[in-house]
Coordinates of C-alpha atoms and ligand atoms in Angstrom, one line a residue:
M24 CA 107.2 -50.2 22.6
T25 CA 110.3 -52.2 21.8
G26 CA 112.5 -54.8 23.6
H27 CA 111.0 -56.2 26.8
A28 CA 113.3 -55.9 29.8
T29 CA 112.3 -59.4 30.9
P30 CA 113.2 -62.0 28.3
L31 CA 110.5 -64.0 26.7
R32 CA 110.3 -67.5 28.0
L33 CA 109.7 -69.9 25.1
G34 CA 109.1 -73.6 25.6
L35 CA 111.1 -75.9 23.3
L36 CA 109.7 -79.4 22.4
E37 CA 111.8 -81.1 19.8
G38 CA 109.6 -84.1 19.4
D39 CA 110.3 -87.1 17.1
G40 CA 111.7 -87.9 13.6
I41 CA 113.1 -84.7 12.0
G42 CA 112.1 -82.6 15.1
P43 CA 115.6 -82.7 16.7
E44 CA 117.0 -81.4 13.4
I45 CA 114.5 -78.7 12.4
V46 CA 113.8 -77.3 15.9
P47 CA 117.5 -76.4 16.6
A48 CA 117.7 -74.7 13.2
A49 CA 114.7 -72.6 14.1
V50 CA 116.2 -71.7 17.5
A51 CA 119.5 -70.5 15.8
V52 CA 117.5 -68.3 13.4
V53 CA 115.3 -66.8 16.1
D54 CA 118.4 -66.0 18.2
A55 CA 120.1 -64.4 15.2
A56 CA 117.0 -62.3 14.4
L57 CA 116.5 -61.0 18.0
A58 CA 120.2 -60.1 18.1
A59 CA 120.0 -58.3 14.8
T60 CA 117.0 -56.3 15.8
G61 CA 118.2 -55.4 19.3
A62 CA 115.3 -57.4 21.0
T63 CA 115.9 -59.1 24.3
P64 CA 117.2 -62.6 23.8
V65 CA 114.8 -65.5 24.4
D66 CA 115.0 -67.6 27.5
W67 CA 114.5 -71.1 25.9
V68 CA 112.9 -73.8 28.1
P69 CA 113.5 -77.3 26.7
L70 CA 110.8 -79.8 27.8
P71 CA 110.4 -83.5 27.2
L72 CA 107.9 -84.7 24.6
G73 CA 107.6 -87.6 22.2
R74 CA 109.2 -91.1 22.1
S75 CA 112.0 -90.1 24.4
A76 CA 109.6 -88.8 27.0
I77 CA 107.9 -92.2 27.1
D78 CA 111.2 -93.7 28.3
T79 CA 112.0 -90.9 30.8
H80 CA 108.6 -89.9 32.0
G81 CA 106.2 -92.7 31.1
S82 CA 104.2 -90.5 28.7
P83 CA 104.8 -88.9 25.3
I84 CA 103.3 -85.7 26.7
P85 CA 104.0 -85.7 30.5
A86 CA 101.8 -83.7 32.8
S87 CA 105.0 -81.9 34.0
T88 CA 105.5 -80.6 30.4
L89 CA 101.9 -79.3 30.3
D90 CA 102.4 -77.5 33.6
A91 CA 105.7 -76.0 32.5
L92 CA 104.2 -74.8 29.2
A93 CA 101.5 -73.0 31.2
E94 CA 104.4 -70.9 32.8
T95 CA 105.9 -69.9 29.4
D96 CA 104.9 -67.1 27.1
A97 CA 104.5 -69.4 24.1
W98 CA 106.4 -72.4 22.6
L99 CA 107.8 -74.2 19.6
L100 CA 106.6 -77.8 19.0
G101 CA 108.5 -80.2 16.8
P102 CA 106.6 -83.0 15.0
H103 CA 105.8 -86.3 16.7
D104 CA 105.7 -89.8 15.3
S105 CA 102.9 -91.0 17.4
A106 CA 102.0 -93.8 14.9
A107 CA 105.2 -95.5 16.0
Y108 CA 104.7 -95.3 19.7
P109 CA 104.2 -98.6 21.6
E110 CA 100.7 -99.3 23.0
P111 CA 98.9 -98.0 24.9
Y112 CA 100.4 -94.6 23.9
R113 CA 99.7 -95.1 20.2
S114 CA 95.9 -95.3 20.8
Q115 CA 95.8 -92.2 23.0
L116 CA 95.3 -88.6 21.8
N117 CA 98.6 -87.6 20.3
P118 CA 100.9 -85.0 21.9
S119 CA 99.9 -82.0 19.7
G120 CA 96.2 -82.9 20.0
T121 CA 96.6 -83.1 23.7
I122 CA 98.3 -79.7 23.9
R123 CA 95.8 -78.1 21.6
K124 CA 92.9 -79.5 23.7
H125 CA 94.6 -78.7 27.0
F126 CA 95.2 -75.0 26.2
G127 CA 92.1 -74.5 24.0
L128 CA 94.2 -73.6 20.9
F129 CA 91.2 -73.4 18.6
A130 CA 92.8 -71.8 15.6
N131 CA 95.4 -73.5 13.4
I132 CA 96.7 -70.8 11.0
R133 CA 98.6 -72.4 8.1
P134 CA 99.9 -70.2 5.3
A135 CA 101.1 -71.6 2.0
K136 CA 103.3 -69.1 0.1
A137 CA 105.5 -69.8 -2.9
F138 CA 108.9 -68.3 -2.9
E139 CA 109.8 -66.1 -5.8
G140 CA 112.3 -67.8 -8.1
A141 CA 111.8 -71.2 -6.5
K142 CA 109.9 -74.1 -8.1
A143 CA 106.2 -74.4 -7.3
I144 CA 103.2 -76.2 -8.7
V145 CA 101.3 -72.9 -8.7
P146 CA 103.8 -70.0 -8.6
G147 CA 102.3 -66.9 -6.9
T148 CA 100.4 -69.0 -4.3
D149 CA 99.9 -66.8 -1.2
L150 CA 97.1 -68.1 0.9
V151 CA 96.3 -69.0 4.5
I152 CA 94.3 -72.0 5.7
V153 CA 92.4 -71.3 8.9
R154 CA 91.7 -74.7 10.4
E155 CA 89.3 -75.3 13.3
N156 CA 91.4 -77.2 15.7
T157 CA 89.2 -78.5 18.5
Q158 CA 86.4 -80.7 17.0
G159 CA 85.1 -81.6 13.5
F160 CA 85.9 -85.0 12.0
Y161 CA 89.0 -85.8 14.0
A162 CA 87.1 -87.9 16.5
D163 CA 90.0 -88.0 19.1
R164 CA 89.3 -84.3 19.9
N165 CA 85.6 -84.7 20.5
T166 CA 85.2 -86.3 23.9
F167 CA 85.8 -85.5 27.5
A168 CA 87.1 -89.0 28.0
G169 CA 87.9 -91.7 25.4
T170 CA 88.8 -90.9 21.8
G171 CA 85.4 -90.6 20.0
E172 CA 86.3 -93.7 17.9
F173 CA 85.1 -97.1 19.0
M174 CA 84.5 -100.6 17.8
P175 CA 81.2 -102.3 18.9
D176 CA 82.5 -105.5 17.4
A177 CA 85.7 -106.6 15.7
N178 CA 84.5 -105.8 12.2
T179 CA 82.7 -102.5 12.9
A180 CA 84.4 -99.1 13.6
I181 CA 82.6 -95.9 14.4
A182 CA 84.0 -92.3 14.5
M183 CA 82.2 -89.3 15.8
G184 CA 82.2 -85.9 14.2
I185 CA 81.1 -82.8 16.0
I186 CA 80.5 -79.2 14.8
T187 CA 79.2 -76.6 17.3
R188 CA 78.0 -73.1 16.6
D189 CA 80.3 -71.7 19.3
A190 CA 83.4 -73.2 17.8
V191 CA 82.5 -72.2 14.3
E192 CA 81.8 -68.6 15.4
K193 CA 85.2 -68.4 17.0
I194 CA 87.2 -69.8 14.0
A195 CA 85.1 -67.8 11.5
R196 CA 85.8 -64.5 13.3
S197 CA 89.6 -65.3 13.3
A198 CA 89.4 -66.1 9.6
F199 CA 87.4 -63.0 8.7
E200 CA 89.7 -60.8 10.7
L201 CA 92.7 -62.3 8.9
A202 CA 91.1 -61.9 5.5
R203 CA 90.3 -58.2 6.3
S204 CA 94.0 -57.6 7.1
R205 CA 95.1 -59.3 3.8
R206 CA 93.4 -59.2 0.4
G207 CA 89.8 -59.3 1.7
K208 CA 88.7 -62.7 0.3
L209 CA 87.5 -65.6 2.3
T210 CA 86.6 -69.1 1.1
I211 CA 84.6 -71.5 3.2
V212 CA 85.3 -75.2 2.6
H213 CA 82.7 -77.8 3.6
K214 CA 80.9 -80.8 2.2
A215 CA 77.3 -79.7 2.8
N216 CA 75.9 -81.7 0.0
V217 CA 76.6 -85.0 1.9
L218 CA 77.4 -84.0 5.5
R219 CA 74.4 -81.7 5.4
L220 CA 73.9 -81.1 9.1
T221 CA 77.5 -80.9 10.3
T222 CA 79.4 -79.2 7.6
G223 CA 76.2 -77.4 6.6
L224 CA 76.2 -75.8 10.0
F225 CA 79.9 -74.9 9.6
R226 CA 79.1 -73.2 6.2
D227 CA 76.0 -71.4 7.5
V228 CA 77.6 -70.0 10.7
C229 CA 80.6 -68.8 8.8
R230 CA 78.3 -67.0 6.4
E231 CA 76.4 -65.5 9.4
I232 CA 79.7 -64.2 10.9
G233 CA 80.5 -62.8 7.4
Q234 CA 77.7 -60.3 7.9
E235 CA 79.9 -58.6 10.5
F236 CA 82.6 -58.2 7.8
P237 CA 80.9 -56.6 4.8
E238 CA 84.3 -55.6 3.3
V239 CA 85.3 -59.3 3.0
E240 CA 84.2 -61.1 -0.2
V241 CA 83.0 -64.6 0.6
D242 CA 82.6 -67.8 -1.5
D243 CA 82.4 -71.5 -0.6
F244 CA 83.4 -74.8 -2.1
H245 CA 83.0 -78.5 -1.4
I246 CA 86.2 -80.1 -0.1
D247 CA 86.6 -82.4 -3.1
A248 CA 86.1 -79.5 -5.6
M249 CA 88.5 -77.4 -3.6
T250 CA 91.4 -79.8 -4.2
V251 CA 90.9 -79.3 -7.9
H252 CA 90.7 -75.5 -7.6
L253 CA 93.9 -75.4 -5.5
V254 CA 95.9 -77.4 -8.0
R255 CA 94.6 -75.3 -10.9
R256 CA 94.6 -71.9 -9.4
A257 CA 95.9 -71.7 -5.8
D258 CA 97.1 -68.2 -6.6
A259 CA 93.4 -67.0 -6.7
F260 CA 92.7 -67.8 -3.0
D261 CA 93.4 -65.6 0.0
V262 CA 92.0 -67.0 3.3
I263 CA 90.4 -70.4 3.5
V264 CA 88.4 -71.5 6.6
T265 CA 87.4 -75.1 7.2
E266 CA 86.9 -77.8 9.8
N267 CA 89.7 -79.8 11.4
M268 CA 90.2 -82.8 9.1
F269 CA 89.6 -81.0 5.8
G270 CA 92.0 -78.3 7.0
D271 CA 94.7 -80.8 7.8
I272 CA 94.5 -82.4 4.4
L273 CA 94.1 -79.2 2.4
S274 CA 97.1 -77.6 4.1
D275 CA 99.4 -80.4 3.1
L276 CA 98.2 -80.0 -0.4
A277 CA 98.5 -76.3 -0.4
G278 CA 102.1 -76.5 1.1
E279 CA 103.2 -78.9 -1.7
I280 CA 101.5 -76.7 -4.4
A281 CA 103.5 -73.7 -3.0
G282 CA 106.8 -75.6 -3.4
S283 CA 107.1 -78.2 -0.7
L284 CA 105.3 -79.5 2.3
G285 CA 108.6 -78.6 4.1
I286 CA 108.0 -74.9 3.7
A287 CA 104.5 -74.7 5.2
P288 CA 104.5 -73.1 8.7
S289 CA 101.7 -72.8 11.2
I290 CA 100.7 -71.5 14.6
N291 CA 98.0 -72.9 16.8
A292 CA 96.4 -70.2 18.9
S293 CA 93.7 -69.2 21.3
L294 CA 93.1 -65.6 22.2
D295 CA 95.9 -65.6 24.8
R296 CA 98.2 -68.5 24.0
A297 CA 100.1 -69.7 20.9
M298 CA 102.3 -72.6 19.7
A299 CA 104.5 -72.7 16.6
Q300 CA 104.3 -76.0 14.8
A301 CA 105.2 -76.9 11.2
S302 CA 102.3 -78.1 9.1
H303 CA 104.2 -81.3 8.2
G304 CA 104.7 -84.4 10.3
S305 CA 107.8 -86.1 11.7
A306 CA 108.9 -87.4 8.2
P307 CA 110.5 -90.6 9.6
D308 CA 111.5 -91.6 6.1
I309 CA 114.2 -88.9 6.1
A310 CA 114.9 -88.5 9.8
G311 CA 118.5 -88.4 11.1
R312 CA 120.0 -87.6 7.7
D313 CA 120.2 -83.8 8.0
I314 CA 118.3 -83.3 4.8
A315 CA 114.9 -82.2 6.1
N316 CA 113.7 -78.7 5.1
P317 CA 113.7 -76.5 8.2
I318 CA 111.8 -73.6 6.5
A319 CA 108.4 -74.6 7.9
M320 CA 109.7 -74.7 11.4
I321 CA 111.7 -71.5 11.0
L322 CA 108.7 -69.6 9.6
S323 CA 106.4 -71.1 12.3
A324 CA 108.8 -69.5 14.8
A325 CA 108.5 -66.2 12.9
M326 CA 104.7 -66.4 13.0
L327 CA 104.9 -66.9 16.8
L328 CA 107.1 -63.8 17.2
Q329 CA 104.7 -61.9 15.0
W330 CA 101.8 -63.1 17.2
L331 CA 103.6 -62.3 20.4
G332 CA 104.7 -58.9 19.0
A333 CA 101.0 -58.0 18.1
K334 CA 99.7 -59.2 21.5
R335 CA 102.4 -57.3 23.5
D336 CA 102.6 -54.3 21.2
D337 CA 106.3 -55.0 20.9
A338 CA 107.7 -53.7 17.6
A339 CA 111.0 -55.4 18.1
L340 CA 109.4 -58.8 18.0
I341 CA 107.4 -57.9 14.9
K342 CA 110.6 -56.7 13.3
A343 CA 112.4 -59.9 14.2
A344 CA 109.6 -61.9 12.5
E345 CA 110.0 -59.8 9.3
V346 CA 113.8 -60.2 9.4
I347 CA 113.4 -64.0 9.6
E348 CA 111.0 -64.1 6.6
A349 CA 113.3 -61.9 4.6
G350 CA 116.3 -64.0 5.6
V351 CA 114.6 -67.2 4.5
E352 CA 113.5 -65.6 1.2
G353 CA 116.9 -64.2 0.6
T354 CA 118.6 -67.6 1.2
V355 CA 116.2 -69.4 -1.1
A356 CA 116.6 -66.7 -3.7
N357 CA 120.4 -67.4 -3.6
G358 CA 119.6 -71.1 -4.5
V359 CA 120.5 -72.3 -1.1
V360 CA 117.8 -75.0 -0.7
T361 CA 117.3 -78.5 0.7
P362 CA 116.8 -81.6 -1.5
D363 CA 113.0 -81.4 -1.4
M364 CA 113.3 -78.0 -3.2
G365 CA 115.8 -79.4 -5.7
G366 CA 119.0 -78.3 -3.8
H367 CA 121.8 -80.0 -2.0
V368 CA 122.0 -78.0 1.3
S369 CA 121.6 -79.8 4.6
T370 CA 119.1 -78.9 7.4
S371 CA 121.8 -77.5 9.6
G372 CA 123.5 -75.8 6.7
F373 CA 120.2 -74.0 5.7
G374 CA 119.7 -72.8 9.3
R375 CA 123.3 -71.5 9.4
A376 CA 122.8 -69.7 6.0
V377 CA 119.7 -67.9 7.2
A378 CA 121.3 -66.9 10.5
K379 CA 124.3 -65.6 8.6
T380 CA 122.1 -63.6 6.1
I381 CA 120.2 -62.1 9.1
S382 CA 123.4 -61.3 11.0
G383 CA 124.8 -59.6 8.0
S384 CA 121.6 -57.6 7.3
Ligands
LIG410 P1 101.9 -87.1 10.1 O1 100.9 -88.2 10.2 O2 102.6 -86.7 11.4 O3 101.4 -85.9 9.3 P2 103.1 -88.3 7.7 O4 104.2 -89.3 7.6 O5 101.8 -88.7 7.3 O6 103.1 -87.7 9.2 P3 104.8 -86.2 7.0 O7 105.7 -86.5 8.1 O8 104.3 -84.8 6.9 O9 103.5 -87.0 6.9 O10 105.5 -86.5 5.6 C1 104.9 -86.6 4.3 C2 106.0 -86.6 3.2 O11 106.6 -85.3 3.2 C3 107.1 -87.5 3.5 O12 107.6 -88.1 2.3 C4 108.2 -86.6 4.2 O13 109.5 -87.1 4.0 C5 107.9 -85.3 3.5 N1 108.3 -84.2 4.4 C6 107.6 -83.8 5.5 N2 108.2 -82.8 6.1 C7 109.3 -82.5 5.4 C8 110.4 -81.6 5.5 N3 110.4 -80.7 6.5 N4 111.4 -81.6 4.6 C9 111.4 -82.5 3.6 N5 110.4 -83.4 3.4 C10 109.4 -83.4 4.3

């Protein structure tokens, strides 16, 4: 089946920092790709989120935004700079955490792939980190009310980590299915020599689920050792599954090893909903200068189209995702790159160059 008669409704949350620069670049590229492949254009639904929403709606993630997202097919989320919000918002669960929790987006899929011909710490890196998104050692995800962090007195702070069999089974299945569709290798990352019960359960349940996937080769490493293995030989890994905090840290490292944190995309997904979100944060140090790399956001949007295409059996959307990837790769191969990759091209200039490559293809 190709080209839905009714347009996709995709939410658009620009967020803070470099968000208002990289999200429009991704929109321009998606529009160009859908036009080039003959797919029905997207009906974009801009929604308030982040610092500006505090001023207009009294919350960085207004209830009206969550309600409106529920009515969309999927959405693009820009980064947020929640560390800079005034209290009480700074201490609350941040906007992307809130959205992930609200919609049960348990899988954060974060590829790190080096571009041919571009600089990379480990050229040939082509791996995917599958990060459990709903619990683990990010205490703010772990409670029905409150944040899972508390201070019994002014000089004592306690954080709660949680690992449950149910959540590990779900993320492990997603990771094994992905590994089966790629090079058939899965690495479990944990710290079961110290966090014996919690990350030990994570490792053991992943191994159990592995019994259902005999064609996938499995190994496991401690998180600290894994940082060394990635720097030395990231090109040897295929799919990596880990808990929330380890996955967050490891995916920044993997992105930079593959060339730049600015090229690392991701989607957050449940079985029936998905959100595109770059792996990096709001980069306030470079915001407003039109120098941020929009590749991560653009490729996150491509992952979202791929996810929607697979879910709806819509070949036009899958084709559009492929066209975007090829357009980004072709643009980078021509030396058109932003400063973090050693070039001089602006954020908006890069987006235009990819859209032009796609339209001409
Ligand atoms: P968060 O807590 O939201 O992850 P952070 O400040 O800890 O935010 P990032 O915002 O991801 O982390 O930034 C880390 C570094 O990477 C900064 O120096 C930033 O400028 C750089 N960086 C992040 N994203 C990009 C990008 N798209 N293009 C270029 N540089 C980027």
